[in-house]
Coordinates of C-alpha atoms in Angstrom, one line a residue:
Chain Q
M1 CA 20.2 -6.0 -21.5
T2 CA 21.3 -9.3 -22.9
P3 CA 18.9 -12.2 -23.7
G4 CA 20.7 -14.1 -20.9
Y5 CA 19.6 -11.6 -18.3
I6 CA 16.1 -11.6 -19.6
F7 CA 15.9 -15.5 -19.5
K8 CA 17.4 -15.4 -15.8
R9 CA 14.6 -13.0 -14.8
A10 CA 11.8 -15.1 -16.7
S11 CA 13.0 -18.2 -15.0
E12 CA 12.9 -16.7 -11.5
T13 CA 9.4 -15.6 -12.3
L14 CA 8.4 -19.1 -13.2
I15 CA 10.0 -20.6 -10.0
T16 CA 8.2 -17.9 -7.9
V17 CA 4.7 -18.8 -9.7
F18 CA 5.4 -22.5 -9.0
F19 CA 6.1 -22.0 -5.4
V20 CA 3.0 -19.9 -4.8
I21 CA 0.8 -22.6 -6.4
T22 CA 2.3 -25.2 -4.1
L23 CA 2.2 -23.1 -1.1
T24 CA -1.6 -22.0 -1.7
F25 CA -2.6 -25.6 -2.3
I26 CA -1.0 -26.7 0.8
F27 CA -2.4 -24.1 2.8
L28 CA -6.1 -24.4 1.5
R29 CA -6.2 -28.2 1.1
A30 CA -4.8 -28.7 4.6
L31 CA -7.9 -27.0 6.0
P32 CA -10.5 -29.3 7.8
G33 CA -13.7 -28.9 6.4
G34 CA -14.6 -28.8 2.7
P35 CA -16.5 -26.2 0.7
F36 CA -19.8 -27.8 0.9
D37 CA -19.8 -28.3 4.7
G38 CA -21.9 -25.2 5.3
E39 CA -24.4 -26.0 2.8
E40 CA -27.8 -27.0 4.5
G41 CA -30.1 -29.6 3.5
I42 CA -27.9 -31.9 1.4
S43 CA -27.4 -35.5 2.2
L44 CA -23.9 -37.0 2.8
E45 CA -24.4 -38.7 -0.6
Q46 CA -25.1 -35.6 -2.5
K47 CA -22.0 -34.1 -0.9
R48 CA -20.0 -36.9 -1.9
Q49 CA -21.3 -36.6 -5.3
Q50 CA -20.4 -32.9 -5.4
E51 CA -17.0 -33.6 -4.1
A52 CA -16.4 -36.3 -6.8
F53 CA -17.6 -33.8 -9.3
F54 CA -14.8 -31.3 -8.4
N55 CA -12.2 -34.2 -8.0
L56 CA -12.0 -33.5 -4.3
D57 CA -12.2 -37.2 -3.6
Q58 CA -8.9 -38.2 -5.0
P59 CA -5.6 -38.4 -3.2
M60 CA -4.0 -35.2 -2.2
V61 CA -0.9 -35.9 -4.6
I62 CA -3.2 -36.4 -7.7
Q63 CA -5.1 -33.5 -7.0
Y64 CA -2.1 -31.3 -6.7
F65 CA -0.3 -32.6 -10.0
N66 CA -3.8 -32.1 -11.7
Y67 CA -3.9 -28.7 -10.3
L68 CA -0.3 -28.0 -11.4
K69 CA -1.0 -29.2 -15.0
N70 CA -4.2 -27.0 -15.3
A71 CA -2.6 -23.9 -13.8
L72 CA 0.2 -24.1 -16.4
M73 CA -2.4 -23.8 -19.1
F74 CA -4.1 -21.1 -17.2
N75 CA -7.2 -23.4 -16.5
F76 CA -8.1 -22.8 -12.7
G77 CA -11.1 -25.1 -12.9
Q78 CA -14.5 -24.3 -11.6
S79 CA -15.5 -21.9 -8.8
F80 CA -17.3 -23.8 -6.0
R81 CA -19.5 -20.8 -5.1
Y82 CA -20.3 -19.0 -8.3
A83 CA -22.6 -21.4 -10.0
N84 CA -21.5 -22.7 -13.4
K85 CA -18.7 -20.3 -13.7
N86 CA -15.0 -20.8 -14.4
V87 CA -12.6 -19.3 -12.0
S88 CA -11.2 -17.3 -14.9
E89 CA -14.7 -16.0 -15.8
V90 CA -15.2 -14.8 -12.2
M91 CA -11.9 -13.0 -12.3
A92 CA -12.4 -11.5 -15.7
D93 CA -15.7 -10.0 -14.5
A94 CA -14.2 -8.6 -11.4
L95 CA -10.9 -7.5 -12.8
W96 CA -12.2 -4.5 -14.8
P97 CA -13.5 -2.3 -11.9
T98 CA -10.4 -3.1 -9.8
L99 CA -8.2 -2.2 -12.8
E100 CA -10.1 1.1 -13.4
I101 CA -9.8 2.4 -9.8
S102 CA -6.3 1.1 -9.4
L103 CA -4.9 2.8 -12.5
V104 CA -6.8 6.1 -12.0
S105 CA -5.4 6.1 -8.3
L106 CA -2.0 5.5 -9.7
F107 CA -1.9 8.1 -12.3
S108 CA -3.5 10.7 -10.0
A109 CA -0.8 9.8 -7.4
Y110 CA 1.9 10.7 -10.0
L111 CA 0.1 13.5 -11.5
I112 CA -0.5 15.4 -8.2
G113 CA 2.5 13.8 -6.2
I114 CA 5.2 15.1 -8.4
P115 CA 4.2 18.8 -8.4
L116 CA 3.4 18.6 -4.7
G117 CA 6.8 17.0 -4.1
L118 CA 8.6 19.9 -6.1
F119 CA 6.6 22.4 -4.1
S120 CA 7.6 21.0 -0.8
V121 CA 11.3 21.3 -2.0
Y122 CA 10.4 25.1 -2.3
L123 CA 9.3 25.0 1.2
Y124 CA 12.4 23.3 2.5
K125 CA 14.3 25.4 5.0
T126 CA 11.2 27.7 5.4
R127 CA 9.0 27.5 8.7
W128 CA 6.4 25.8 6.5
D129 CA 8.6 22.8 6.1
G130 CA 7.3 21.2 9.2
V131 CA 3.6 21.6 8.0
A132 CA 4.7 19.9 4.7
V133 CA 6.4 17.0 6.5
F134 CA 3.3 16.6 8.7
F135 CA 0.9 16.4 5.7
I136 CA 3.1 14.0 3.9
S137 CA 3.5 11.7 6.9
S138 CA -0.3 11.9 7.6
G139 CA -1.0 10.6 4.1
I140 CA 1.3 7.7 4.6
C141 CA -0.1 6.8 8.0
L142 CA -3.7 7.3 7.6
P143 CA -5.4 3.9 7.5
A144 CA -7.9 3.3 4.4
F145 CA -10.6 2.3 6.6
L146 CA -10.5 5.7 8.2
V147 CA -10.1 7.9 5.3
G148 CA -12.8 6.1 3.4
P149 CA -15.7 6.2 5.9
I150 CA -14.8 9.9 6.7
L151 CA -15.1 10.7 3.1
I152 CA -18.4 8.9 2.8
L153 CA -19.6 10.6 5.9
V154 CA -18.8 14.1 4.7
F155 CA -19.2 14.0 0.9
S156 CA -22.0 11.6 0.5
L157 CA -24.0 11.4 3.7
K158 CA -23.8 15.2 4.8
L159 CA -23.2 17.0 1.5
D160 CA -24.7 14.4 -0.7
W161 CA -22.2 15.2 -3.6
F162 CA -21.2 11.7 -4.4
A163 CA -22.9 8.3 -4.2
P164 CA -21.7 6.3 -1.2
A165 CA -21.1 2.9 -3.1
L166 CA -20.8 1.3 -6.4
L167 CA -19.1 2.5 -9.6
E168 CA -21.5 4.0 -11.9
G169 CA -20.3 7.0 -13.8
P170 CA -17.1 9.1 -13.5
A171 CA -18.4 11.0 -10.3
S172 CA -18.6 7.7 -8.5
F173 CA -14.9 7.2 -8.9
V174 CA -14.0 10.3 -6.8
L175 CA -14.3 8.9 -3.3
P176 CA -12.8 5.4 -4.0
V177 CA -9.8 7.0 -5.8
M178 CA -9.2 9.5 -3.1
T179 CA -9.2 6.6 -0.5
L180 CA -7.0 4.4 -2.5
G181 CA -4.7 7.0 -4.0
L182 CA -3.9 8.9 -0.8
R183 CA -1.1 6.6 0.3
P184 CA 0.6 6.4 -3.0
L185 CA 0.2 10.1 -3.5
A186 CA 2.1 10.7 -0.1
L187 CA 4.8 8.2 -1.0
V188 CA 5.4 9.8 -4.4
T189 CA 5.6 13.2 -2.8
R190 CA 8.1 12.0 0.1
L191 CA 10.3 10.4 -2.6
I192 CA 10.3 13.5 -4.8
R193 CA 10.9 15.8 -1.9
A194 CA 13.9 13.6 -0.7
S195 CA 15.5 13.1 -3.8
A196 CA 15.1 16.7 -5.0
V197 CA 16.4 18.0 -1.6
E198 CA 19.5 15.8 -2.3
I199 CA 19.9 16.8 -5.9
T200 CA 19.7 20.6 -4.8
K201 CA 23.0 20.0 -2.9
S202 CA 24.8 18.1 -5.7
D203 CA 27.8 19.6 -7.6
F204 CA 26.2 19.8 -11.1
V205 CA 23.4 22.0 -9.7
R206 CA 25.9 24.1 -8.0
A207 CA 27.8 24.2 -11.4
A208 CA 24.7 25.2 -13.3
R209 CA 24.1 28.1 -11.0
A210 CA 27.7 29.3 -11.5
R211 CA 27.2 29.2 -15.2
G212 CA 24.3 31.6 -14.6
L213 CA 21.4 29.4 -15.6
S214 CA 18.0 30.7 -14.5
E215 CA 16.5 29.2 -11.5
T216 CA 13.5 27.9 -13.5
K217 CA 15.7 26.2 -15.8
I218 CA 17.8 24.6 -13.0
Y219 CA 14.5 23.4 -11.5
F220 CA 13.1 21.7 -14.4
K221 CA 16.1 20.7 -16.3
H222 CA 18.4 19.4 -13.8
I223 CA 16.3 18.9 -10.5
L224 CA 13.1 17.5 -11.8
K225 CA 14.6 15.4 -14.4
N226 CA 16.9 13.5 -12.0
S227 CA 14.3 13.0 -9.1
L228 CA 12.2 11.1 -11.3
V229 CA 14.5 8.1 -11.7
P230 CA 14.1 7.0 -8.2
L231 CA 10.2 7.1 -8.8
L232 CA 10.6 4.0 -10.9
S233 CA 12.4 2.1 -8.1
I234 CA 9.5 2.5 -5.8
S235 CA 6.7 1.3 -8.3
G236 CA 6.8 -2.1 -7.0
S237 CA 5.8 -1.1 -3.4
L238 CA 3.4 1.4 -4.8
G239 CA 1.9 -1.6 -6.7
A240 CA 1.5 -3.6 -3.6
S241 CA 0.1 -0.8 -1.6
I242 CA -2.7 -0.3 -4.3
I243 CA -3.2 -4.1 -4.4
S244 CA -3.9 -4.3 -0.6
G245 CA -5.7 -0.9 -0.6
T246 CA -8.2 -2.4 -3.1
F247 CA -9.2 -5.1 -0.5
I248 CA -10.6 -2.3 1.9
V249 CA -11.7 0.2 -0.7
E250 CA -13.9 -2.4 -2.5
L251 CA -15.4 -3.7 0.7
L252 CA -16.1 0.1 1.8
F253 CA -17.6 1.2 -1.5
A254 CA -19.2 -2.1 -2.3
I255 CA -17.3 -2.4 -5.7
P256 CA -17.5 -5.9 -7.2
G257 CA -13.9 -6.1 -7.9
L258 CA -11.0 -8.7 -7.4
G259 CA -10.4 -7.7 -3.8
N260 CA -14.0 -8.4 -2.8
V261 CA -13.9 -11.7 -4.7
L262 CA -10.7 -12.6 -2.7
V263 CA -12.0 -11.7 0.7
D264 CA -15.3 -13.6 -0.2
G265 CA -13.4 -16.6 -1.4
V266 CA -11.4 -16.8 1.7
I267 CA -14.5 -16.7 3.9
N268 CA -16.2 -19.3 1.7
R269 CA -13.2 -21.6 1.1
D270 CA -13.4 -21.3 -2.6
Y271 CA -10.1 -23.0 -3.0
S272 CA -9.4 -22.7 -6.8
L273 CA -10.6 -19.0 -6.8
V274 CA -8.2 -18.1 -3.9
I275 CA -5.3 -19.8 -5.4
A276 CA -5.8 -18.3 -8.8
L277 CA -6.1 -15.0 -7.2
A278 CA -2.9 -15.5 -5.3
I279 CA -1.1 -16.5 -8.3
F280 CA -2.6 -13.4 -10.1
Y281 CA -1.5 -10.9 -7.5
T282 CA 2.0 -12.5 -7.4
L283 CA 2.4 -12.5 -11.1
L284 CA 1.2 -8.9 -11.4
L285 CA 3.8 -7.8 -8.9
V286 CA 6.7 -9.7 -10.1
L287 CA 6.0 -8.5 -13.7
L288 CA 5.7 -4.9 -12.4
N289 CA 9.0 -5.1 -10.6
L290 CA 10.7 -6.8 -13.8
M291 CA 9.3 -4.1 -16.1
M292 CA 10.5 -1.3 -13.7
D293 CA 13.8 -2.9 -13.5
L294 CA 14.2 -3.1 -17.2
V295 CA 13.1 0.5 -17.6
L296 CA 15.4 1.6 -14.9
I297 CA 18.4 0.1 -16.7
K298 CA 17.4 1.8 -19.9
V299 CA 17.2 5.2 -18.2
D300 CA 20.0 5.1 -15.6
G301 CA 23.2 4.4 -17.4
R302 CA 25.2 3.7 -14.3
I303 CA 23.4 0.4 -13.6
V304 CA 25.5 -2.5 -14.8
I305 CA 23.8 -5.9 -15.0
K306 CA 25.8 -9.1 -14.2
Chain T
M1 CA 12.2 18.0 14.2
R2 CA 13.4 17.4 17.8
K3 CA 10.1 18.5 19.1
S4 CA 8.0 16.2 17.0
K5 CA 10.3 13.3 18.2
A6 CA 9.8 14.2 21.8
L7 CA 6.0 14.5 21.2
A8 CA 6.0 11.0 19.5
L9 CA 7.7 9.5 22.3
F10 CA 5.4 11.0 24.9
F11 CA 2.5 9.7 23.0
L12 CA 3.9 6.2 22.8
L13 CA 4.6 6.2 26.5
L14 CA 1.2 7.3 27.1
L15 CA -0.1 4.5 25.1
L16 CA 2.2 2.1 27.0
I17 CA 1.0 3.2 30.4
T18 CA -2.7 3.0 29.5
A19 CA -2.3 -0.4 28.0
V20 CA -0.5 -1.7 31.1
A21 CA -2.6 0.1 33.6
A22 CA -5.9 -0.6 31.7
P23 CA -7.9 -1.9 34.6
W24 CA -7.2 1.3 36.8
I25 CA -7.8 3.7 34.0
V26 CA -11.1 2.7 32.5
R27 CA -14.5 3.6 34.3
V28 CA -16.1 0.1 33.7
S29 CA -14.7 -3.0 32.1
F30 CA -14.8 -3.5 28.4
E31 CA -17.3 -6.3 28.6
V32 CA -19.9 -4.5 30.5
Q33 CA -23.2 -4.0 28.7
D34 CA -25.2 -1.1 29.8
A35 CA -28.7 -1.5 28.4
N36 CA -29.7 2.0 29.3
N37 CA -26.9 3.7 27.4
I38 CA -26.8 2.4 24.0
L39 CA -25.1 4.0 21.0
V40 CA -24.4 7.2 23.1
S41 CA -22.4 9.9 21.6
P42 CA -19.3 10.8 23.2
N43 CA -19.8 12.9 26.5
S44 CA -18.1 13.5 29.9
T45 CA -19.1 10.0 31.3
F46 CA -18.4 8.1 28.0
W47 CA -15.4 9.8 26.5
F48 CA -15.7 7.8 23.3
G49 CA -19.2 7.0 23.5
T50 CA -20.8 3.6 23.5
D51 CA -21.5 0.8 21.0
P52 CA -24.7 -1.0 20.1
L53 CA -24.6 -3.3 23.1
G54 CA -23.9 -0.3 25.5
R55 CA -20.2 -1.1 26.1
D56 CA -18.0 1.7 26.8
L57 CA -15.8 2.5 23.7
F58 CA -13.1 4.3 25.7
S59 CA -12.7 1.2 27.7
R60 CA -12.7 -1.0 24.6
V61 CA -10.0 1.1 22.9
V62 CA -7.9 1.1 25.9
Y63 CA -8.2 -2.8 26.3
G64 CA -7.8 -3.1 22.6
G65 CA -4.4 -1.3 22.7
R66 CA -3.1 -4.0 25.0
I67 CA -3.8 -6.5 22.0
S68 CA -2.9 -4.4 19.2
L69 CA 0.3 -3.1 20.6
G70 CA 1.0 -6.5 22.3
I71 CA 0.7 -8.4 19.0
A72 CA 2.8 -5.8 17.2
V73 CA 5.7 -5.8 19.6
F74 CA 5.7 -9.6 19.9
T75 CA 5.5 -10.3 16.2
T76 CA 8.4 -7.8 15.7
I77 CA 10.5 -9.4 18.1
L78 CA 9.8 -12.7 16.7
A79 CA 10.4 -11.4 13.3
L80 CA 13.8 -9.8 14.5
I81 CA 14.8 -13.4 16.0
M82 CA 13.9 -15.3 12.9
G83 CA 15.1 -12.9 10.4
G84 CA 18.2 -12.3 12.4
I85 CA 19.2 -15.9 12.6
Y86 CA 18.3 -16.6 9.0
G87 CA 20.1 -13.5 7.6
G88 CA 23.2 -14.0 10.0
I89 CA 23.7 -17.6 9.0
A90 CA 23.2 -16.7 5.2
G91 CA 25.6 -13.7 5.4
F92 CA 28.2 -15.6 7.7
A93 CA 28.1 -18.7 5.5
G94 CA 28.4 -16.7 2.1
G95 CA 29.0 -18.3 -1.2
R96 CA 26.5 -20.7 -2.9
F97 CA 24.8 -21.5 0.5
D98 CA 24.1 -17.7 0.9
Q99 CA 22.7 -17.5 -2.6
V100 CA 20.3 -20.4 -2.2
M101 CA 19.0 -19.1 1.1
M102 CA 18.5 -15.6 -0.2
R103 CA 16.8 -16.9 -3.4
F104 CA 14.3 -18.5 -1.0
V105 CA 13.6 -15.1 0.6
D106 CA 13.3 -13.5 -2.9
I107 CA 10.6 -15.9 -3.8
F108 CA 8.7 -15.3 -0.4
Q109 CA 8.9 -11.6 -0.9
A110 CA 7.4 -11.7 -4.4
I111 CA 4.2 -12.8 -2.9
P112 CA 2.1 -9.8 -1.9
A113 CA 2.4 -9.6 2.1
L114 CA -1.3 -9.3 2.4
V115 CA -2.2 -12.2 0.2
L116 CA 0.2 -14.4 2.1
M117 CA -1.0 -13.2 5.6
I118 CA -4.6 -13.8 4.5
L119 CA -3.8 -17.3 3.7
V120 CA -2.0 -18.0 6.7
T121 CA -4.6 -16.5 9.1
V122 CA -7.4 -18.5 7.4
Y123 CA -5.4 -21.5 7.8
F124 CA -4.6 -21.1 11.4
N125 CA -8.2 -20.0 12.2
S126 CA -9.4 -23.3 11.0
I127 CA -7.3 -25.7 12.5
R128 CA -8.1 -24.7 16.0
W129 CA -5.8 -26.7 18.4
L130 CA -6.0 -24.0 21.1
K131 CA -9.1 -24.3 23.3
D132 CA -9.4 -20.6 24.3
E133 CA -11.0 -18.7 21.4
E134 CA -9.2 -15.6 22.3
W135 CA -5.7 -17.0 22.4
H136 CA -6.4 -19.0 19.3
S137 CA -7.1 -15.8 17.2
I138 CA -4.1 -14.2 18.7
F139 CA -1.9 -17.0 17.9
S140 CA -3.2 -17.1 14.2
I141 CA -2.7 -13.5 13.6
T142 CA 0.7 -13.6 15.2
A143 CA 1.7 -16.6 12.8
A144 CA 0.5 -14.6 9.9
L145 CA 2.4 -11.4 10.8
S146 CA 5.6 -13.2 11.6
I147 CA 5.7 -15.2 8.3
G148 CA 5.7 -11.9 6.5
G149 CA 7.8 -10.0 8.7
W150 CA 11.1 -11.9 9.0
L151 CA 12.0 -11.6 5.3
G152 CA 12.9 -8.0 5.3
V153 CA 14.8 -8.5 8.4
A154 CA 16.8 -11.4 7.0
R155 CA 17.8 -9.3 4.0
I156 CA 19.1 -6.4 6.1
V157 CA 20.8 -8.5 8.7
R158 CA 22.4 -10.7 5.9
G159 CA 23.6 -7.5 4.0
Q160 CA 25.3 -6.0 7.3
V161 CA 27.0 -9.3 8.1
L162 CA 28.4 -9.7 4.6
Q163 CA 29.8 -6.1 4.8
I164 CA 31.2 -6.5 8.4
R165 CA 32.8 -9.9 7.8
E166 CA 35.1 -8.5 5.4
M167 CA 36.2 -5.6 7.7
P168 CA 39.9 -5.5 8.9
F169 CA 39.1 -6.2 12.5
V170 CA 37.2 -9.3 11.6
V171 CA 39.6 -10.6 9.1
S172 CA 42.5 -10.3 11.5
A173 CA 40.3 -11.8 14.3
R174 CA 40.1 -14.9 11.9
G175 CA 43.7 -14.6 11.3
I176 CA 44.7 -15.0 14.9
G177 CA 42.5 -18.1 15.1
A178 CA 39.2 -16.9 16.7
R179 CA 36.5 -19.5 16.6
P180 CA 33.3 -18.7 14.3
Q181 CA 31.0 -18.2 17.2
E182 CA 33.4 -15.9 19.0
I183 CA 33.7 -13.8 15.6
L184 CA 29.9 -13.7 15.5
M185 CA 29.1 -12.8 19.1
R186 CA 32.0 -10.4 19.9
H187 CA 32.8 -8.7 16.5
I188 CA 29.8 -8.9 14.1
F189 CA 26.8 -8.9 16.5
P190 CA 27.3 -5.4 18.2
H191 CA 27.6 -3.7 14.7
I192 CA 24.1 -4.9 13.6
V193 CA 22.4 -3.5 16.8
G194 CA 22.0 -0.1 15.2
P195 CA 20.4 -1.1 11.9
V196 CA 18.2 -3.5 13.9
L197 CA 16.8 -0.5 15.9
V198 CA 15.8 1.3 12.9
I199 CA 13.9 -1.9 11.5
L200 CA 12.1 -2.1 15.0
T201 CA 10.7 1.5 14.5
A202 CA 9.6 0.7 11.0
Q203 CA 8.4 -3.1 11.7
I204 CA 6.1 -2.2 14.8
P205 CA 3.9 0.4 12.9
A206 CA 3.8 -1.9 9.8
H207 CA 2.5 -4.8 12.0
I208 CA -0.1 -2.5 13.7
S209 CA -1.4 -1.7 10.2
Y210 CA -1.4 -5.1 9.0
E211 CA -3.0 -6.5 12.2
S212 CA -5.8 -3.7 11.9
F213 CA -6.3 -4.4 8.3
L214 CA -6.7 -8.2 8.8
S215 CA -9.1 -7.5 11.8
F216 CA -11.1 -5.0 9.7
L217 CA -11.6 -7.6 7.1
G218 CA -13.0 -9.9 9.9
L219 CA -10.1 -12.3 9.9
G220 CA -9.0 -11.2 13.5
L221 CA -10.3 -11.4 17.0
H222 CA -14.0 -11.9 17.9
P223 CA -16.0 -9.6 20.5
P224 CA -16.0 -8.8 23.4
Y225 CA -12.2 -9.3 23.0
S226 CA -11.0 -6.8 20.3
S227 CA -8.0 -5.0 18.8
W228 CA -8.2 -1.5 17.3
G229 CA -8.9 -3.0 13.9
V230 CA -11.7 -4.9 15.1
L231 CA -13.2 -1.9 16.6
A232 CA -13.0 0.0 13.6
G233 CA -14.5 -2.9 11.5
E234 CA -17.4 -3.1 13.9
G235 CA -17.7 0.8 13.8
W236 CA -17.9 0.7 10.1
R237 CA -21.0 -1.3 10.3
T238 CA -22.8 1.2 12.2
M239 CA -21.2 4.2 10.7
R240 CA -24.4 6.1 9.4
S241 CA -26.2 6.3 12.8
S242 CA -23.1 6.7 15.1
P243 CA -19.7 7.7 13.3
H244 CA -17.9 8.0 16.6
L245 CA -17.4 4.1 16.5
I246 CA -15.3 4.2 13.7
I247 CA -13.6 7.6 14.0
F248 CA -12.0 7.1 17.6
P249 CA -10.3 3.7 16.8
G250 CA -9.2 4.9 13.5
L251 CA -7.7 8.1 15.0
V252 CA -6.0 6.0 17.7
I253 CA -4.4 3.8 14.9
F254 CA -3.5 6.8 12.9
F255 CA -1.8 8.7 15.8
T256 CA 0.1 5.6 16.9
M257 CA 1.5 5.1 13.3
M258 CA 2.4 8.7 13.1
A259 CA 4.2 8.5 16.5
F260 CA 6.3 5.5 15.3
H261 CA 6.8 7.3 11.9
F262 CA 8.4 10.3 13.4
L263 CA 10.4 8.4 15.9
G264 CA 11.8 6.2 13.2
D265 CA 12.7 9.4 11.1
G266 CA 14.5 10.7 14.4
F267 CA 16.3 7.5 14.6
R268 CA 17.5 7.6 11.1
K269 CA 18.8 11.2 11.3
T270 CA 20.8 10.5 14.5
E271 CA 22.6 7.5 12.8

């Protein structure tokens, strides 16, 4: 891992972020209708004043360069909707709930998915294999907006075990995490199953058997260890799956997180908020991918970087 | 797994037939509001029940399938054409040109697909240059899905073209002086049909899920026209009193995704 490689990846990240800032700016500023059009009972003059306050009356090019300059210093300006709040403040408030449910979902997916995957390898070539495949595929295909409502209907409205909304106390995590984590869980299980089945057929497992190693030892030392490596490479898509999942889950369970803020911001045309969020999500995903690549290079000796 | 593939194909054919023959299958049209039958639970007349305005949910789901499937298939084909041309050019040109073109794809792919799609839908929803409201919202969702979809196609097609253009039969065709467009159409194109078929079975369900996702968030069509995602979104709002309104559209989306999933698996295995 040379400094040159890290520099190359870092500059790629910067270019990507610059591109996203530009793209979001073009999309949102090109919209007809400003953020104050929907407000009732203000005169044209007051509207002008408000627009001048947020520098919306200046030429596009100047607005753009101002924005670029500020964004580089992580200053995303004021939110139009949330009174007297910086965009970064709005995001900081909403970040925590989203981070909590995302991380808990991701960890549960790994924690349950890896043993499940290995168990499904155990079922491979038995008549239960079809059932295992069916369940894994269901987990991947079930839309979050079907899982969430069914969980709410059964566990909070019928059985009254969990609250149907908001994040208050550990028990309230159960339903959102189940909704958010199901797809990542199924993806992890499918990947472990696929790579473990592949590894079972490989020469070194056959050699280990021939050497007379016990089945448990083969299972944990050879199969499990080697099937963990591909897990790293899908972390990017797991991250993306969780990010988009939070939009729905936060809406369903009324969690005041980033996903909710984004959907609101889009509807209310809260320009700076939406741009900041788009940059944030992109950065998150790029960094996640970068991190996983670096770890993968460390773990897998076969990868050669150019 | 052969059986599940056949079942998947059967289900998709059934969907296709109901979507095409919608007017002859439903009892009443999706727009008809029956004030005497509001929020009826599923029974023998109203197979999927009715919504708060007394519209037949079965009819709405059947007509919704037209829009959901139509958008998914159309955007997939659009993504195939766009990505195919872009990736084909990049792969065929090679060298620095290819590098620059693919760097552009990298940058686009780094943006979370849904964030990009939300931005595009909002943008097209507000410029409104189509008079008809339904067509306009269909158009904006189509634009959003195609902008995200072509990137993956471009990458795969480019990889295939890069591989094939170095194969002996292409090199020798070049050697005997075949023109570039001849090489492209006669020698390279037939070899990328297989991989493209696999992409097709993966992209259509992906687009169905993205479309329902956007519609569920309220960025899609407006009633009475509705895709499955719109129906699910409406159903969620009345979930407490009449759960059937979210369960049926949700299940239809789920079964469709499953069918494509198994069909895609089947394709990959026979490759």
